[in-house]
C-alpha positions as YAML, in Angstrom:
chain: A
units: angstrom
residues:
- id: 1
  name: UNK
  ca: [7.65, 29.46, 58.58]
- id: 2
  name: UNK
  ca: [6.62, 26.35, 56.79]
- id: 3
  name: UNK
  ca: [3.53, 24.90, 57.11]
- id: 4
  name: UNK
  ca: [4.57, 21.30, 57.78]
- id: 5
  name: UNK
  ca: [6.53, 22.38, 60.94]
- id: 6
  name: UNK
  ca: [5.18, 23.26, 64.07]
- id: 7
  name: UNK
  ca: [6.36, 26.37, 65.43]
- id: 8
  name: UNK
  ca: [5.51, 28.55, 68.69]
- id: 9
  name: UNK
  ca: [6.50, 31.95, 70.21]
- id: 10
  name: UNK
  ca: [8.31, 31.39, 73.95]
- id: 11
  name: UNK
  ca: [6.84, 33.63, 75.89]
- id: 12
  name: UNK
  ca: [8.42, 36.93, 77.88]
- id: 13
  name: UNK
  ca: [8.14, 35.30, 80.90]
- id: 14
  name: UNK
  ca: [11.96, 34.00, 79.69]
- id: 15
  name: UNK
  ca: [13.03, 36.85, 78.72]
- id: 16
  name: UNK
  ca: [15.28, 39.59, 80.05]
- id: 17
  name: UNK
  ca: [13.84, 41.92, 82.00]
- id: 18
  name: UNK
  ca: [13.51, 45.49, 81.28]
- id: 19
  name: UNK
  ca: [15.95, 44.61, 78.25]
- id: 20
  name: UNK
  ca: [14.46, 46.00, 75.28]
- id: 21
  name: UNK
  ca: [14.74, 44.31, 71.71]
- id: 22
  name: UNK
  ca: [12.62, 42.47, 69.12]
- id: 23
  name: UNK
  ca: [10.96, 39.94, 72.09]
- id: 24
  name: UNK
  ca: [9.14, 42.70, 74.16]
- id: 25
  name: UNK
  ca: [7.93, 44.86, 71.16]
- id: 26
  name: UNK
  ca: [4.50, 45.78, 70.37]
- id: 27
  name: UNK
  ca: [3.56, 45.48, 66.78]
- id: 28
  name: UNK
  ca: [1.23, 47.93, 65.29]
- id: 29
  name: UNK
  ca: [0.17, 46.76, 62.12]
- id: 30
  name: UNK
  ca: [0.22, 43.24, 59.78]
- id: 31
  name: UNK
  ca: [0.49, 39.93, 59.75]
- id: 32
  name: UNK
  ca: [1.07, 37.68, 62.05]
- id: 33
  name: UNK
  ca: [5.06, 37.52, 62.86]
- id: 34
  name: UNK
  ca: [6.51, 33.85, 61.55]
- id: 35
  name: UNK
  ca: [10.27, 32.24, 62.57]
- id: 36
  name: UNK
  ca: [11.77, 33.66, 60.14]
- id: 37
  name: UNK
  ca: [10.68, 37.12, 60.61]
- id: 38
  name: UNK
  ca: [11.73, 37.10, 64.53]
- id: 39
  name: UNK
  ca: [15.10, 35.60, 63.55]
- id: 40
  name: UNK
  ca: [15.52, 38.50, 60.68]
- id: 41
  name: UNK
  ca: [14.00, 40.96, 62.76]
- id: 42
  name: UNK
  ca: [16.37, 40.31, 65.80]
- id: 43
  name: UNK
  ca: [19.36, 40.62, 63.40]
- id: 44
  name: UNK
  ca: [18.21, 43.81, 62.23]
- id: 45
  name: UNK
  ca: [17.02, 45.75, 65.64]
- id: 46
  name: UNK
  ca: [20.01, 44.39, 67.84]
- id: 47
  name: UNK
  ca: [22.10, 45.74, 64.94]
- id: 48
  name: UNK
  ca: [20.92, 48.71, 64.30]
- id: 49
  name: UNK
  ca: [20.77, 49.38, 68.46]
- id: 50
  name: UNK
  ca: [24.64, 49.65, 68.30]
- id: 51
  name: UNK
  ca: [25.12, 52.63, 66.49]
- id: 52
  name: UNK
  ca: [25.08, 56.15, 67.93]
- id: 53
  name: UNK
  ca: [24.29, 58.20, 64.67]
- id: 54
  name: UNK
  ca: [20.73, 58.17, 63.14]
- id: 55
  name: UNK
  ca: [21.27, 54.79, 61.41]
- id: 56
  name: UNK
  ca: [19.04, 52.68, 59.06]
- id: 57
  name: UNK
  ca: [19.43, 48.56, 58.91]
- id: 58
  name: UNK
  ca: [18.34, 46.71, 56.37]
- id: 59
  name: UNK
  ca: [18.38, 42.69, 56.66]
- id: 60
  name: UNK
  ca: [17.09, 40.06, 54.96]
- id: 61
  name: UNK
  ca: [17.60, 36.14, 55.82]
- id: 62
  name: UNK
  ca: [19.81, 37.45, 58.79]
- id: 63
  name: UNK
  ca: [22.18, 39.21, 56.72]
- id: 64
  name: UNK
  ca: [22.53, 43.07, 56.51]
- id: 65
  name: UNK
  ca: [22.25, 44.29, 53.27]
- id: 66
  name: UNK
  ca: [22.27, 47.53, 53.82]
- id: 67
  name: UNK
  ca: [23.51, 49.82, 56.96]
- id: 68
  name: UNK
  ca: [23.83, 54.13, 56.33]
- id: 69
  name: UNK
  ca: [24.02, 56.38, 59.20]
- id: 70
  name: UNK
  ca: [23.48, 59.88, 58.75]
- id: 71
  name: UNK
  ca: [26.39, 62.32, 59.79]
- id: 72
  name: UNK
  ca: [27.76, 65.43, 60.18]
- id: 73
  name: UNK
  ca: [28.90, 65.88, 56.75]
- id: 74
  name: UNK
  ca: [25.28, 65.95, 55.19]
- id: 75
  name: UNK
  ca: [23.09, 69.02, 55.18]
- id: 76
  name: UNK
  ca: [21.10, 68.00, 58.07]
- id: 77
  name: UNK
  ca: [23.46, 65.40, 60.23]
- id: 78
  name: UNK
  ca: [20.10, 64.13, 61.66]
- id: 79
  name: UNK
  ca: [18.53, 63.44, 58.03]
- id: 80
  name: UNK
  ca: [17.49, 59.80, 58.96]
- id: 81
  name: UNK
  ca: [15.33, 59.75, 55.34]
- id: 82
  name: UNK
  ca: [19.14, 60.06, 53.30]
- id: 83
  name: UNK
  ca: [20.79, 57.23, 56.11]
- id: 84
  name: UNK
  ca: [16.96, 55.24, 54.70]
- id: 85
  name: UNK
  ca: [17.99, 56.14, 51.36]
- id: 86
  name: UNK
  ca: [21.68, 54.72, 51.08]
- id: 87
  name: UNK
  ca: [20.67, 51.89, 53.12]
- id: 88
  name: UNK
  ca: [18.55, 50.89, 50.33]
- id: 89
  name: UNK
  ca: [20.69, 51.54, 47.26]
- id: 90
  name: UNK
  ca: [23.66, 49.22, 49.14]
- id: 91
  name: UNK
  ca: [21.83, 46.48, 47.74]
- id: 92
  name: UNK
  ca: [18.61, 46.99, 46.43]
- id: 93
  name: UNK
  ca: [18.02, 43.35, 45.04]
- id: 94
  name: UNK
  ca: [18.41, 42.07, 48.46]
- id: 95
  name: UNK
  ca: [16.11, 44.85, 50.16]
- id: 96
  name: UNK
  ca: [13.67, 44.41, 48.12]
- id: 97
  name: UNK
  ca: [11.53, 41.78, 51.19]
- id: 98
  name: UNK
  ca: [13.52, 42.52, 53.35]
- id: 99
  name: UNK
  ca: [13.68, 43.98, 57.48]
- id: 100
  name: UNK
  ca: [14.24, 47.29, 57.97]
- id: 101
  name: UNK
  ca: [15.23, 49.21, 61.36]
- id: 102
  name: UNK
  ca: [15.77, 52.63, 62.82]
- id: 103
  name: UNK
  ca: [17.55, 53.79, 66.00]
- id: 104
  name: UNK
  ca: [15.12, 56.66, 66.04]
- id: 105
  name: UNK
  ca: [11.48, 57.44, 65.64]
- id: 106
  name: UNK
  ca: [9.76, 57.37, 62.53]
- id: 107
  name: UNK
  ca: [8.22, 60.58, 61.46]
- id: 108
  name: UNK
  ca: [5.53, 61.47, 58.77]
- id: 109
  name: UNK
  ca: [8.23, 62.33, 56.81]
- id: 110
  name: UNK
  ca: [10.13, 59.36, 57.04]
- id: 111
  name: UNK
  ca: [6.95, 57.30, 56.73]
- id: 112
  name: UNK
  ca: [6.31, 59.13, 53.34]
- id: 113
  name: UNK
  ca: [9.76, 58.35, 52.44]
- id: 114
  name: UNK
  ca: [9.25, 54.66, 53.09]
- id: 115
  name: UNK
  ca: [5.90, 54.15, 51.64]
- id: 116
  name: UNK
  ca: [6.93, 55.93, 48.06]
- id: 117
  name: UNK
  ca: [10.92, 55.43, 47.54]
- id: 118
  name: UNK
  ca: [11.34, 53.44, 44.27]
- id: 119
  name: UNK
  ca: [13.48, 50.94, 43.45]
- id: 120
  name: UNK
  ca: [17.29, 52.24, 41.88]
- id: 121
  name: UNK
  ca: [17.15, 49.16, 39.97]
- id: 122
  name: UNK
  ca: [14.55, 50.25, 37.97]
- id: 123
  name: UNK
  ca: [12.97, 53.65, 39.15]
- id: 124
  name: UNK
  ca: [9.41, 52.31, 39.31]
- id: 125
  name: UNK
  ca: [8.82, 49.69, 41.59]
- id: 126
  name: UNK
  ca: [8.30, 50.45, 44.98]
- id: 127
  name: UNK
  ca: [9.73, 48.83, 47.41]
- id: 128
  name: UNK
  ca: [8.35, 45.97, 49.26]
- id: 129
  name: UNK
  ca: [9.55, 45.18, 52.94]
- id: 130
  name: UNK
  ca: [8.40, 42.53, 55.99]
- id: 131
  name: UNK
  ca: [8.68, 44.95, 58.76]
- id: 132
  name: UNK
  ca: [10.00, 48.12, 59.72]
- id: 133
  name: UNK
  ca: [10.78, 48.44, 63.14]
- id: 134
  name: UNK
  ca: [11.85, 51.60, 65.34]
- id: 135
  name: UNK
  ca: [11.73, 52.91, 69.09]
- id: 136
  name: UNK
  ca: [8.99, 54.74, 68.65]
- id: 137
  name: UNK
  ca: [6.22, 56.31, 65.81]
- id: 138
  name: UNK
  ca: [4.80, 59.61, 65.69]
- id: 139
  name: UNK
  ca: [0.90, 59.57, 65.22]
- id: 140
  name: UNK
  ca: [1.41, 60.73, 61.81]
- id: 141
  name: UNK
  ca: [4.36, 58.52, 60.93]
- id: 142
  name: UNK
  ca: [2.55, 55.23, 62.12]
- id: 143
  name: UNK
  ca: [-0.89, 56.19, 59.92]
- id: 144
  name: UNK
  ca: [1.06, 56.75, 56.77]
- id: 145
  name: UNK
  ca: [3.13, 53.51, 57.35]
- id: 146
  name: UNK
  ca: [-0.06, 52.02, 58.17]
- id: 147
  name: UNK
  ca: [-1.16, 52.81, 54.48]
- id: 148
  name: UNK
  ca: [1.66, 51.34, 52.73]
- id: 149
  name: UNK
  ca: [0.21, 47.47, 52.83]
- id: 150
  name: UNK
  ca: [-2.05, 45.75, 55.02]
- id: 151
  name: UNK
  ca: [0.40, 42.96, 55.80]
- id: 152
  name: UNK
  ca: [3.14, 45.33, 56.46]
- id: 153
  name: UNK
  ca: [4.28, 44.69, 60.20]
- id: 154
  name: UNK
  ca: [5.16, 47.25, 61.77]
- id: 155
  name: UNK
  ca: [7.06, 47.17, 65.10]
- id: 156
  name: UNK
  ca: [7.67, 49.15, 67.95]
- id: 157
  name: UNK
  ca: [10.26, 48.16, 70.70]
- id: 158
  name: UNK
  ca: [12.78, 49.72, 73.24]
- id: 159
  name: UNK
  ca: [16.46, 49.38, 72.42]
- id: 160
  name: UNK
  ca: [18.31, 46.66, 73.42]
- id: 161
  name: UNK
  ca: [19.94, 47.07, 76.92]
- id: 162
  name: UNK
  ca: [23.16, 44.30, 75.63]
- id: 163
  name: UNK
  ca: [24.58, 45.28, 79.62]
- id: 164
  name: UNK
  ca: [21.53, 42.84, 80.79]
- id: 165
  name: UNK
  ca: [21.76, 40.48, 77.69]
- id: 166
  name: UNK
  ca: [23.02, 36.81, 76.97]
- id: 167
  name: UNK
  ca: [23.26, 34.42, 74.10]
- id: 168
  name: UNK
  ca: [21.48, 31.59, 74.51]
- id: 169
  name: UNK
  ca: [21.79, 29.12, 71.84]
- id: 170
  name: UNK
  ca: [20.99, 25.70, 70.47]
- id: 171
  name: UNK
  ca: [23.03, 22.96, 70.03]
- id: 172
  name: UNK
  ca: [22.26, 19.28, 69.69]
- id: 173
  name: UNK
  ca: [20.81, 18.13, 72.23]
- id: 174
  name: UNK
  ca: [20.55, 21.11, 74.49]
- id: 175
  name: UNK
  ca: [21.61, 24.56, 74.78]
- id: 176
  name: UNK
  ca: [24.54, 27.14, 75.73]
- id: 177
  name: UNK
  ca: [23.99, 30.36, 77.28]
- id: 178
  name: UNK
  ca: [27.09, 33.04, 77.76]
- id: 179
  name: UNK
  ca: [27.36, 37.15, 78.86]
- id: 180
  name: UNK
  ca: [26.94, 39.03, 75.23]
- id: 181
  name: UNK
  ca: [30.61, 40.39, 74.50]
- id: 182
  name: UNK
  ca: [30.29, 44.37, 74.77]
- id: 183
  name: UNK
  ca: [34.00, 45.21, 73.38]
...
């Protein structure tokens, strides 16, 4: 993330296989990914891969700052453009830059959505984000995405299976590793 540290991808050779998540995805579209973006994009997939509903995740510096699932009490219960929409307007300020996930494919529609919806703080700016990622694109979907900025990265990747997941963190001077807790 910074230029005066040096910084590497581990390759998926350690990872879990057949897991899903942020580590085996294929990206699309835009810049190279950076720390920060794999740490912020991990928070947002693995989050948003634990709801059921259609559900939108927004994150930014690891921190959700905006989560809307769509439900039966809308007009269309599988409207994932309005669970898009409240996501943003949680906290716009913080969305602005930020991650933003889906727990189902992105359609032309939703892509249009994405690429146009202005910002409720001011009605004018569009918003900017990092990455979008989903489980999948339709052709359409992932060419109008495609159009919304050349350094947008856009990400494609399998849910996360948590039944064949573990933490594995970093501590001083090594590392811990337990079962993910699935309660």
């Amino acid at each position: 993330e910074n230029p005066h540290q040096a910084a590497f991808y581990v390759d998926q050779s350690l990872g879990e296989h057949d897991a899903g998540g942020l580590a085996l995805s294929t990206q699309h579209h835009g810049k190279e990914m950076s720390f920060n973006n794999f740490l912020d994009g991990d928070a947002a997939y693995s989050c948003v891969c634990d709801f059921v509903e259609p559900t939108c995740v927004i994150v930014k510096h690891t921190n959700p700052c905006g989560v809307a699932s769509a439900h039966s009490g809308q007009d269309d219960p599988n409207d994932l453009r309005q669970a898009y929409r409240w996501a943003v307007e949680a906290d716009p300020v913080s969305a602005f830059g930020g991650i933003v996930a889906f727990n189902r494919p992105v359609t032309e529609e939703l892509a249009k959505e994405i690429r146009e919806f202005r910002s409720p703080q001011d009605g004018d700016t569009r918003m900017f984000y990092e990455i979008v990622i989903a489980p999948g694109y339709t052709e359409k979907g992932l060419e109008v995405l495609k159009g919304k900025s050349k350094t947008l990265r856009i990400l494609e990747a399998k849910p996360h299976n948590q039944t064949k997941s573990k933490g594995l963190k970093q501590i001083g001077g090594g590392f811990v590793l337990q079962e993910d807790d699935l309660l």
